[in-house]
Amino acid sequence: MAQTPPPAGSNQGGLPYALAAYGIWGFVPLFFKLIASVPPVEVLAQRIIWSLPLCFLIMLFRRQIGEYLAALKDWRTLRLLLASSLLIAVNWLVYIYSIFTDHVLAASLGYYLNPLVNVMLGMIFLGERLSKLQLLAVAIAGVGVAILLAGALDTLWISLTLAFSFGIYGLIRKVVPVGSLPGLSVETTVLLLPSLAVSAWYLWAGDGRGFGSDGGISLLLMAGGVVTAVPLLLFATAARRMSYAALGFVQFLAPTLQFVLSLFVFHEPLKPAQLACFILIWASIAVFSFDMLRKMRAERMIEVA
């Protein structure tokens, strides 16, 4: 049975799921660096292929196969999940590319921007009202992006693609009438045939760097299914149990971890324009976080009263 969204103001039910999802995403560059010799498109295809069996095993355990089949038969639901599957495929591919080409900083910036994109999408499509402080936070972030246009244009496309593709993906998953796991399973089913074709082509005509070339690489590519399915399932569960603004607040965990990794583990250079943008984004986050905490405190006082 599909999960029902919580009543207005109930933002705590999805918090553990959100923390777990963003924590995994924060450290996932360490995993992908292990398979950086494999072409990004093949890594994407293998992620999709090996995540689907895991989804089916969990659905069998949770007795959700019926909901999965019902979603496939419902054209309105399937149409939404077709759109979300394309968005998540684009997001995965650009993210993998950013790690393989040593642009984890740009990916980190994209996911710093994503919560603010969530806020704007929630306002436009879900009727969520923005406070003056939230509007100020979005404006400050916009100035940061404008600075990147002048000094780091070569990686700005990575940041914006990641922010908007995942923001719109999360919006669709919030409103689509299907549970977290069956929805993810439908998405991977939609992407399965193209992924099998891509994998077969690389296996036949590849350069010996991908699946089947080495036992360790093959096992890591198979493990990519777990790395893909588990945090996405956690995220989809959180998205249906939290307000979109609160979900965006928790998302700051992942890009912070990625930012630390990029500087102190991968030793990426930090351009002046990027530094200026990050400072403005952090200022935006501070304003946004203050406003969110103020609202949560007010909600608790109302509940106690």
mmCIF file of C-alpha atoms in Angstrom:
data_model
loop_
_atom_site.group_PDB
_atom_site.id
_atom_site.type_symbol
_atom_site.label_atom_id
_atom_site.label_comp_id
_atom_site.label_asym_id
_atom_site.label_seq_id
_atom_site.Cartn_x
_atom_site.Cartn_y
_atom_site.Cartn_z
ATOM 1 C CA MET A 1 0.000 0.000 0.000
ATOM 2 C CA ALA A 2 1.345 3.454 -0.867
ATOM 3 C CA GLN A 3 2.517 5.593 2.001
ATOM 4 C CA THR A 4 0.447 8.659 2.773
ATOM 5 C CA PRO A 5 2.120 12.008 3.317
ATOM 6 C CA PRO A 6 2.158 13.296 6.881
ATOM 7 C CA PRO A 7 -0.133 16.044 8.048
ATOM 8 C CA ALA A 8 1.080 19.602 7.705
ATOM 9 C CA GLY A 9 3.769 20.466 10.195
ATOM 10 C CA SER A 10 4.778 16.820 10.828
ATOM 11 C CA ASN A 11 8.373 16.867 9.673
ATOM 12 C CA GLN A 12 10.054 14.360 11.991
ATOM 13 C CA GLY A 13 8.850 11.002 10.616
ATOM 14 C CA GLY A 14 11.248 11.013 7.673
ATOM 15 C CA LEU A 15 14.276 12.500 9.451
ATOM 16 C CA PRO A 16 16.190 9.234 10.165
ATOM 17 C CA TYR A 17 15.712 8.162 6.538
ATOM 18 C CA ALA A 18 16.926 11.519 5.254
ATOM 19 C CA LEU A 19 20.018 11.511 7.500
ATOM 20 C CA ALA A 20 20.938 7.994 6.393
ATOM 21 C CA ALA A 21 20.435 8.769 2.680
ATOM 22 C CA TYR A 22 22.469 11.976 2.699
ATOM 23 C CA GLY A 23 25.183 10.431 4.851
ATOM 24 C CA ILE A 24 25.692 7.653 2.289
ATOM 25 C CA TRP A 25 25.663 10.139 -0.593
ATOM 26 C CA GLY A 26 28.226 12.267 1.207
ATOM 27 C CA PHE A 27 30.784 9.453 1.269
ATOM 28 C CA VAL A 28 29.882 7.781 -2.037
ATOM 29 C CA PRO A 29 32.692 9.538 -4.016
ATOM 30 C CA LEU A 30 35.116 7.261 -2.164
ATOM 31 C CA PHE A 31 33.361 4.263 -3.706
ATOM 32 C CA PHE A 32 33.277 5.637 -7.242
ATOM 33 C CA LYS A 33 36.946 6.560 -7.156
ATOM 34 C CA LEU A 34 37.634 2.821 -6.909
ATOM 35 C CA ILE A 35 36.105 2.273 -10.378
ATOM 36 C CA ALA A 36 37.269 5.496 -12.043
ATOM 37 C CA SER A 37 38.970 3.474 -14.805
ATOM 38 C CA VAL A 38 35.553 2.304 -16.100
ATOM 39 C CA PRO A 39 33.706 4.527 -18.650
ATOM 40 C CA PRO A 40 31.029 6.606 -16.854
ATOM 41 C CA VAL A 41 28.206 5.404 -19.139
ATOM 42 C CA GLU A 42 29.047 1.779 -18.359
ATOM 43 C CA VAL A 43 29.127 2.524 -14.624
ATOM 44 C CA LEU A 44 25.658 4.065 -14.946
ATOM 45 C CA ALA A 45 24.345 1.025 -16.816
ATOM 46 C CA GLN A 46 25.793 -1.381 -14.260
ATOM 47 C CA ARG A 47 24.302 0.643 -11.397
ATOM 48 C CA ILE A 48 20.857 0.241 -12.898
ATOM 49 C CA ILE A 49 21.247 -3.455 -13.735
ATOM 50 C CA TRP A 50 22.429 -4.515 -10.292
ATOM 51 C CA SER A 51 20.059 -2.314 -8.285
ATOM 52 C CA LEU A 52 16.921 -3.938 -9.757
ATOM 53 C CA PRO A 53 17.449 -7.462 -8.269
ATOM 54 C CA LEU A 54 17.968 -5.898 -4.848
ATOM 55 C CA CYS A 55 14.755 -3.924 -5.232
ATOM 56 C CA PHE A 56 12.847 -7.087 -6.133
ATOM 57 C CA LEU A 57 14.235 -8.991 -3.146
ATOM 58 C CA ILE A 58 13.152 -6.242 -0.782
ATOM 59 C CA MET A 59 9.726 -5.992 -2.450
ATOM 60 C CA LEU A 60 9.231 -9.746 -2.035
ATOM 61 C CA PHE A 61 10.140 -9.475 1.633
ATOM 62 C CA ARG A 62 7.793 -6.495 2.131
ATOM 63 C CA ARG A 63 5.040 -7.988 -0.069
ATOM 64 C CA GLN A 64 4.965 -5.008 -2.435
ATOM 65 C CA ILE A 65 5.099 -6.807 -5.793
ATOM 66 C CA GLY A 66 1.396 -6.093 -6.288
ATOM 67 C CA GLU A 67 1.934 -2.352 -5.897
ATOM 68 C CA TYR A 68 4.835 -2.532 -8.370
ATOM 69 C CA LEU A 69 2.649 -4.265 -10.973
ATOM 70 C CA ALA A 70 -0.215 -1.837 -10.336
ATOM 71 C CA ALA A 71 2.119 1.106 -10.985
ATOM 72 C CA LEU A 72 3.202 -0.424 -14.279
ATOM 73 C CA LYS A 73 -0.453 -0.743 -15.350
ATOM 74 C CA ASP A 74 -1.496 2.777 -14.303
ATOM 75 C CA TRP A 75 -0.562 5.078 -17.190
ATOM 76 C CA ARG A 76 -0.653 8.283 -15.133
ATOM 77 C CA THR A 77 1.684 6.823 -12.505
ATOM 78 C CA LEU A 78 3.897 5.227 -15.138
ATOM 79 C CA ARG A 79 4.152 8.488 -17.063
ATOM 80 C CA LEU A 80 5.410 10.299 -13.963
ATOM 81 C CA LEU A 81 7.891 7.532 -13.203
ATOM 82 C CA LEU A 82 9.145 7.589 -16.802
ATOM 83 C CA ALA A 83 9.994 11.252 -16.269
ATOM 84 C CA SER A 84 11.617 10.612 -12.879
ATOM 85 C CA SER A 85 13.665 7.711 -14.285
ATOM 86 C CA LEU A 86 15.128 9.936 -17.007
ATOM 87 C CA LEU A 87 15.926 12.650 -14.477
ATOM 88 C CA ILE A 88 17.684 10.288 -12.093
ATOM 89 C CA ALA A 89 19.657 8.715 -14.960
ATOM 90 C CA VAL A 90 20.909 12.160 -16.001
ATOM 91 C CA ASN A 91 21.749 12.983 -12.386
ATOM 92 C CA TRP A 92 23.678 9.737 -11.895
ATOM 93 C CA LEU A 93 25.624 10.124 -15.127
ATOM 94 C CA VAL A 94 26.683 13.724 -14.474
ATOM 95 C CA TYR A 95 27.615 12.856 -10.897
ATOM 96 C CA ILE A 96 29.764 9.916 -11.973
ATOM 97 C CA TYR A 97 31.410 12.100 -14.607
ATOM 98 C CA SER A 98 32.178 14.810 -12.019
ATOM 99 C CA ILE A 99 33.935 12.309 -9.751
ATOM 100 C CA PHE A 100 35.893 10.626 -12.549
ATOM 101 C CA THR A 101 37.100 14.005 -13.877
ATOM 102 C CA ASP A 102 38.086 15.365 -10.429
ATOM 103 C CA HIS A 103 35.221 17.842 -10.153
ATOM 104 C CA VAL A 104 33.831 16.743 -6.784
ATOM 105 C CA LEU A 105 33.806 20.415 -5.717
ATOM 106 C CA ALA A 106 31.403 21.222 -8.561
ATOM 107 C CA ALA A 107 29.215 18.281 -7.532
ATOM 108 C CA SER A 108 29.306 19.478 -3.944
ATOM 109 C CA LEU A 109 28.163 22.929 -5.036
ATOM 110 C CA GLY A 110 25.322 21.384 -7.039
ATOM 111 C CA TYR A 111 24.020 19.599 -3.974
ATOM 112 C CA TYR A 112 24.429 22.727 -1.846
ATOM 113 C CA LEU A 113 22.194 24.492 -4.373
ATOM 114 C CA ASN A 114 19.693 21.646 -4.529
ATOM 115 C CA PRO A 115 17.895 22.402 -1.226
ATOM 116 C CA LEU A 116 17.304 25.969 -2.396
ATOM 117 C CA VAL A 117 16.014 24.600 -5.698
ATOM 118 C CA ASN A 118 13.701 22.362 -3.629
ATOM 119 C CA VAL A 119 12.371 25.424 -1.826
ATOM 120 C CA MET A 120 11.607 27.183 -5.120
ATOM 121 C CA LEU A 121 9.969 24.067 -6.594
ATOM 122 C CA GLY A 122 7.884 23.611 -3.456
ATOM 123 C CA MET A 123 6.704 27.207 -3.774
ATOM 124 C CA ILE A 124 5.904 26.942 -7.486
ATOM 125 C CA PHE A 125 4.326 23.486 -7.666
ATOM 126 C CA LEU A 126 3.243 22.540 -4.136
ATOM 127 C CA GLY A 127 1.983 25.902 -2.934
ATOM 128 C CA GLU A 128 4.499 26.047 -0.079
ATOM 129 C CA ARG A 129 4.911 29.669 0.973
ATOM 130 C CA LEU A 130 8.350 31.184 1.439
ATOM 131 C CA SER A 131 9.168 33.509 4.284
ATOM 132 C CA LYS A 132 11.149 36.682 3.767
ATOM 133 C CA LEU A 133 14.262 34.986 5.161
ATOM 134 C CA GLN A 134 13.880 32.061 2.741
ATOM 135 C CA LEU A 135 13.549 34.484 -0.162
ATOM 136 C CA LEU A 136 16.698 36.238 1.069
ATOM 137 C CA ALA A 137 18.530 32.886 1.209
ATOM 138 C CA VAL A 138 17.569 32.094 -2.397
ATOM 139 C CA ALA A 139 18.708 35.572 -3.522
ATOM 140 C CA ILE A 140 22.102 35.185 -1.822
ATOM 141 C CA ALA A 141 22.583 31.818 -3.518
ATOM 142 C CA GLY A 142 21.687 33.401 -6.844
ATOM 143 C CA VAL A 143 24.491 35.922 -6.405
ATOM 144 C CA GLY A 144 26.892 33.040 -5.780
ATOM 145 C CA VAL A 145 25.858 31.326 -9.000
ATOM 146 C CA ALA A 146 26.314 34.618 -10.871
ATOM 147 C CA ILE A 147 29.913 34.781 -9.607
ATOM 148 C CA LEU A 148 30.532 31.302 -11.024
ATOM 149 C CA LEU A 149 29.322 32.543 -14.392
ATOM 150 C CA ALA A 150 32.252 34.955 -14.365
ATOM 151 C CA GLY A 151 34.990 32.767 -12.915
ATOM 152 C CA ALA A 152 34.175 29.052 -13.118
ATOM 153 C CA LEU A 153 31.891 28.611 -16.090
ATOM 154 C CA ASP A 154 33.562 25.361 -17.147
ATOM 155 C CA THR A 155 32.087 23.471 -14.170
ATOM 156 C CA LEU A 156 28.893 25.469 -13.574
ATOM 157 C CA TRP A 157 26.907 23.155 -15.868
ATOM 158 C CA ILE A 158 27.745 20.238 -13.553
ATOM 159 C CA SER A 159 26.462 22.076 -10.487
ATOM 160 C CA LEU A 160 23.242 23.319 -12.107
ATOM 161 C CA THR A 161 22.444 19.993 -13.794
ATOM 162 C CA LEU A 162 22.826 18.100 -10.533
ATOM 163 C CA ALA A 163 20.786 20.653 -8.574
ATOM 164 C CA PHE A 164 17.830 20.854 -10.940
ATOM 165 C CA SER A 165 17.705 17.218 -12.087
ATOM 166 C CA PHE A 166 17.566 15.920 -8.533
ATOM 167 C CA GLY A 167 15.272 18.708 -7.366
ATOM 168 C CA ILE A 168 12.679 17.919 -10.021
ATOM 169 C CA TYR A 169 13.157 14.192 -9.435
ATOM 170 C CA GLY A 170 12.374 14.610 -5.741
ATOM 171 C CA LEU A 171 9.334 16.736 -6.552
ATOM 172 C CA ILE A 172 7.909 14.046 -8.836
ATOM 173 C CA ARG A 173 8.565 11.306 -6.282
ATOM 174 C CA LYS A 174 6.786 13.352 -3.634
ATOM 175 C CA VAL A 175 3.559 13.621 -5.637
ATOM 176 C CA VAL A 176 3.505 10.320 -7.557
ATOM 177 C CA PRO A 177 0.922 7.965 -5.995
ATOM 178 C CA VAL A 178 3.199 4.977 -5.379
ATOM 179 C CA GLY A 179 5.317 3.786 -2.469
ATOM 180 C CA SER A 180 9.040 4.424 -2.235
ATOM 181 C CA LEU A 181 10.351 0.976 -3.187
ATOM 182 C CA PRO A 182 7.821 0.069 -5.913
ATOM 183 C CA GLY A 183 8.424 3.473 -7.499
ATOM 184 C CA LEU A 184 12.191 2.997 -7.515
ATOM 185 C CA SER A 185 11.699 -0.500 -8.950
ATOM 186 C CA VAL A 186 9.563 0.856 -11.787
ATOM 187 C CA GLU A 187 12.249 3.472 -12.536
ATOM 188 C CA THR A 188 15.000 0.869 -12.748
ATOM 189 C CA THR A 189 12.741 -1.387 -14.835
ATOM 190 C CA VAL A 190 12.227 1.447 -17.329
ATOM 191 C CA LEU A 191 15.997 1.937 -17.572
ATOM 192 C CA LEU A 192 16.883 -1.768 -17.629
ATOM 193 C CA LEU A 193 16.748 -2.525 -21.375
ATOM 194 C CA PRO A 194 18.898 0.484 -22.407
ATOM 195 C CA SER A 195 21.326 -0.414 -19.612
ATOM 196 C CA LEU A 196 21.596 -4.032 -20.778
ATOM 197 C CA ALA A 197 22.246 -2.833 -24.331
ATOM 198 C CA VAL A 198 24.977 -0.436 -23.163
ATOM 199 C CA SER A 199 26.599 -3.106 -20.995
ATOM 200 C CA ALA A 200 26.516 -5.674 -23.824
ATOM 201 C CA TRP A 201 28.148 -3.183 -26.166
ATOM 202 C CA TYR A 202 30.952 -2.409 -23.722
ATOM 203 C CA LEU A 203 31.471 -6.109 -23.036
ATOM 204 C CA TRP A 204 31.762 -6.796 -26.762
ATOM 205 C CA ALA A 205 33.590 -3.717 -28.032
ATOM 206 C CA GLY A 206 35.019 -2.169 -24.877
ATOM 207 C CA ASP A 207 38.670 -1.614 -24.046
ATOM 208 C CA GLY A 208 38.911 -4.185 -21.269
ATOM 209 C CA ARG A 209 38.416 -1.762 -18.380
ATOM 210 C CA GLY A 210 34.816 -2.546 -17.428
ATOM 211 C CA PHE A 211 32.662 -5.445 -16.278
ATOM 212 C CA GLY A 212 34.289 -8.831 -16.917
ATOM 213 C CA SER A 213 37.792 -7.412 -17.299
ATOM 214 C CA ASP A 214 38.796 -7.973 -13.688
ATOM 215 C CA GLY A 215 37.185 -9.801 -10.800
ATOM 216 C CA GLY A 216 37.592 -6.908 -8.383
ATOM 217 C CA ILE A 217 36.181 -4.333 -10.809
ATOM 218 C CA SER A 218 33.240 -6.605 -11.637
ATOM 219 C CA LEU A 219 32.392 -7.069 -7.950
ATOM 220 C CA LEU A 220 32.598 -3.323 -7.343
ATOM 221 C CA LEU A 221 30.265 -2.648 -10.283
ATOM 222 C CA MET A 222 27.821 -5.187 -8.866
ATOM 223 C CA ALA A 223 28.079 -3.516 -5.449
ATOM 224 C CA GLY A 224 27.054 -0.301 -7.197
ATOM 225 C CA GLY A 225 23.519 -1.676 -7.157
ATOM 226 C CA VAL A 226 23.484 -1.549 -3.366
ATOM 227 C CA VAL A 227 25.107 1.903 -3.331
ATOM 228 C CA THR A 228 22.411 3.067 -5.768
ATOM 229 C CA ALA A 229 19.262 1.469 -4.405
ATOM 230 C CA VAL A 230 19.672 1.863 -0.652
ATOM 231 C CA PRO A 231 20.104 5.667 -0.379
ATOM 232 C CA LEU A 232 17.503 6.324 -3.084
ATOM 233 C CA LEU A 233 15.005 4.162 -1.220
ATOM 234 C CA LEU A 234 15.796 6.031 1.987
ATOM 235 C CA PHE A 235 15.421 9.370 0.183
ATOM 236 C CA ALA A 236 12.110 8.458 -1.452
ATOM 237 C CA THR A 237 10.761 7.373 1.952
ATOM 238 C CA ALA A 238 11.914 10.632 3.541
ATOM 239 C CA ALA A 239 10.428 12.720 0.708
ATOM 240 C CA ARG A 240 6.946 11.329 1.407
ATOM 241 C CA ARG A 241 7.182 11.818 5.168
ATOM 242 C CA MET A 242 8.670 15.335 5.395
ATOM 243 C CA SER A 243 7.851 18.761 4.039
ATOM 244 C CA TYR A 244 9.949 19.584 1.005
ATOM 245 C CA ALA A 245 11.564 22.537 2.781
ATOM 246 C CA ALA A 246 12.570 20.406 5.785
ATOM 247 C CA LEU A 247 13.971 17.757 3.462
ATOM 248 C CA GLY A 248 16.098 20.402 1.782
ATOM 249 C CA PHE A 249 17.415 21.485 5.177
ATOM 250 C CA VAL A 250 18.775 17.983 5.939
ATOM 251 C CA GLN A 251 20.355 17.733 2.494
ATOM 252 C CA PHE A 252 23.201 20.055 3.499
ATOM 253 C CA LEU A 253 24.862 17.024 5.115
ATOM 254 C CA ALA A 254 25.843 15.349 1.819
ATOM 255 C CA PRO A 255 27.554 18.284 0.049
ATOM 256 C CA THR A 256 29.410 19.177 3.254
ATOM 257 C CA LEU A 257 30.924 15.704 3.366
ATOM 258 C CA GLN A 258 31.715 15.895 -0.364
ATOM 259 C CA PHE A 259 33.327 19.320 0.063
ATOM 260 C CA VAL A 260 35.613 17.988 2.809
ATOM 261 C CA LEU A 261 36.536 14.957 0.694
ATOM 262 C CA SER A 262 37.305 17.084 -2.369
ATOM 263 C CA LEU A 263 39.742 19.324 -0.482
ATOM 264 C CA PHE A 264 41.398 17.002 2.030
ATOM 265 C CA VAL A 265 41.215 13.581 0.366
ATOM 266 C CA PHE A 266 41.157 14.276 -3.393
ATOM 267 C CA HIS A 267 43.160 17.544 -3.104
ATOM 268 C CA GLU A 268 41.186 19.462 -5.740
ATOM 269 C CA PRO A 269 42.186 23.107 -6.298
ATOM 270 C CA LEU A 270 39.671 25.694 -5.068
ATOM 271 C CA LYS A 271 39.278 28.556 -7.563
ATOM 272 C CA PRO A 272 38.665 32.087 -6.215
ATOM 273 C CA ALA A 273 35.258 32.200 -7.919
ATOM 274 C CA GLN A 274 34.341 28.856 -6.370
ATOM 275 C CA LEU A 275 35.457 30.032 -2.924
ATOM 276 C CA ALA A 276 33.381 33.210 -3.236
ATOM 277 C CA CYS A 277 30.378 31.175 -4.367
ATOM 278 C CA PHE A 278 30.739 28.699 -1.510
ATOM 279 C CA ILE A 279 30.933 31.561 1.008
ATOM 280 C CA LEU A 280 27.703 33.015 -0.339
ATOM 281 C CA ILE A 281 26.048 29.590 -0.402
ATOM 282 C CA TRP A 282 27.068 29.011 3.213
ATOM 283 C CA ALA A 283 25.664 32.439 4.118
ATOM 284 C CA SER A 284 22.465 31.464 2.315
ATOM 285 C CA ILE A 285 22.379 28.178 4.233
ATOM 286 C CA ALA A 286 22.850 30.029 7.518
ATOM 287 C CA VAL A 287 19.871 32.287 6.771
ATOM 288 C CA PHE A 288 17.775 29.345 5.568
ATOM 289 C CA SER A 289 18.716 27.179 8.568
ATOM 290 C CA PHE A 290 17.932 29.947 11.056
ATOM 291 C CA ASP A 291 14.495 30.366 9.513
ATOM 292 C CA MET A 292 13.813 26.612 9.511
ATOM 293 C CA LEU A 293 14.877 26.207 13.142
ATOM 294 C CA ARG A 294 12.733 29.173 14.128
ATOM 295 C CA LYS A 295 9.698 27.620 12.436
ATOM 296 C CA MET A 296 10.312 24.178 13.964
ATOM 297 C CA ARG A 297 10.579 25.733 17.433
ATOM 298 C CA ALA A 298 7.326 27.594 16.879
ATOM 299 C CA GLU A 299 5.589 24.373 15.736
ATOM 300 C CA ARG A 300 6.737 22.545 18.872
ATOM 301 C CA MET A 301 5.417 25.356 21.083
ATOM 302 C CA ILE A 302 2.039 25.142 19.336
ATOM 303 C CA GLU A 303 1.938 21.340 19.787
ATOM 304 C CA VAL A 304 2.792 21.644 23.491
ATOM 305 C CA ALA A 305 0.137 24.326 23.944
#
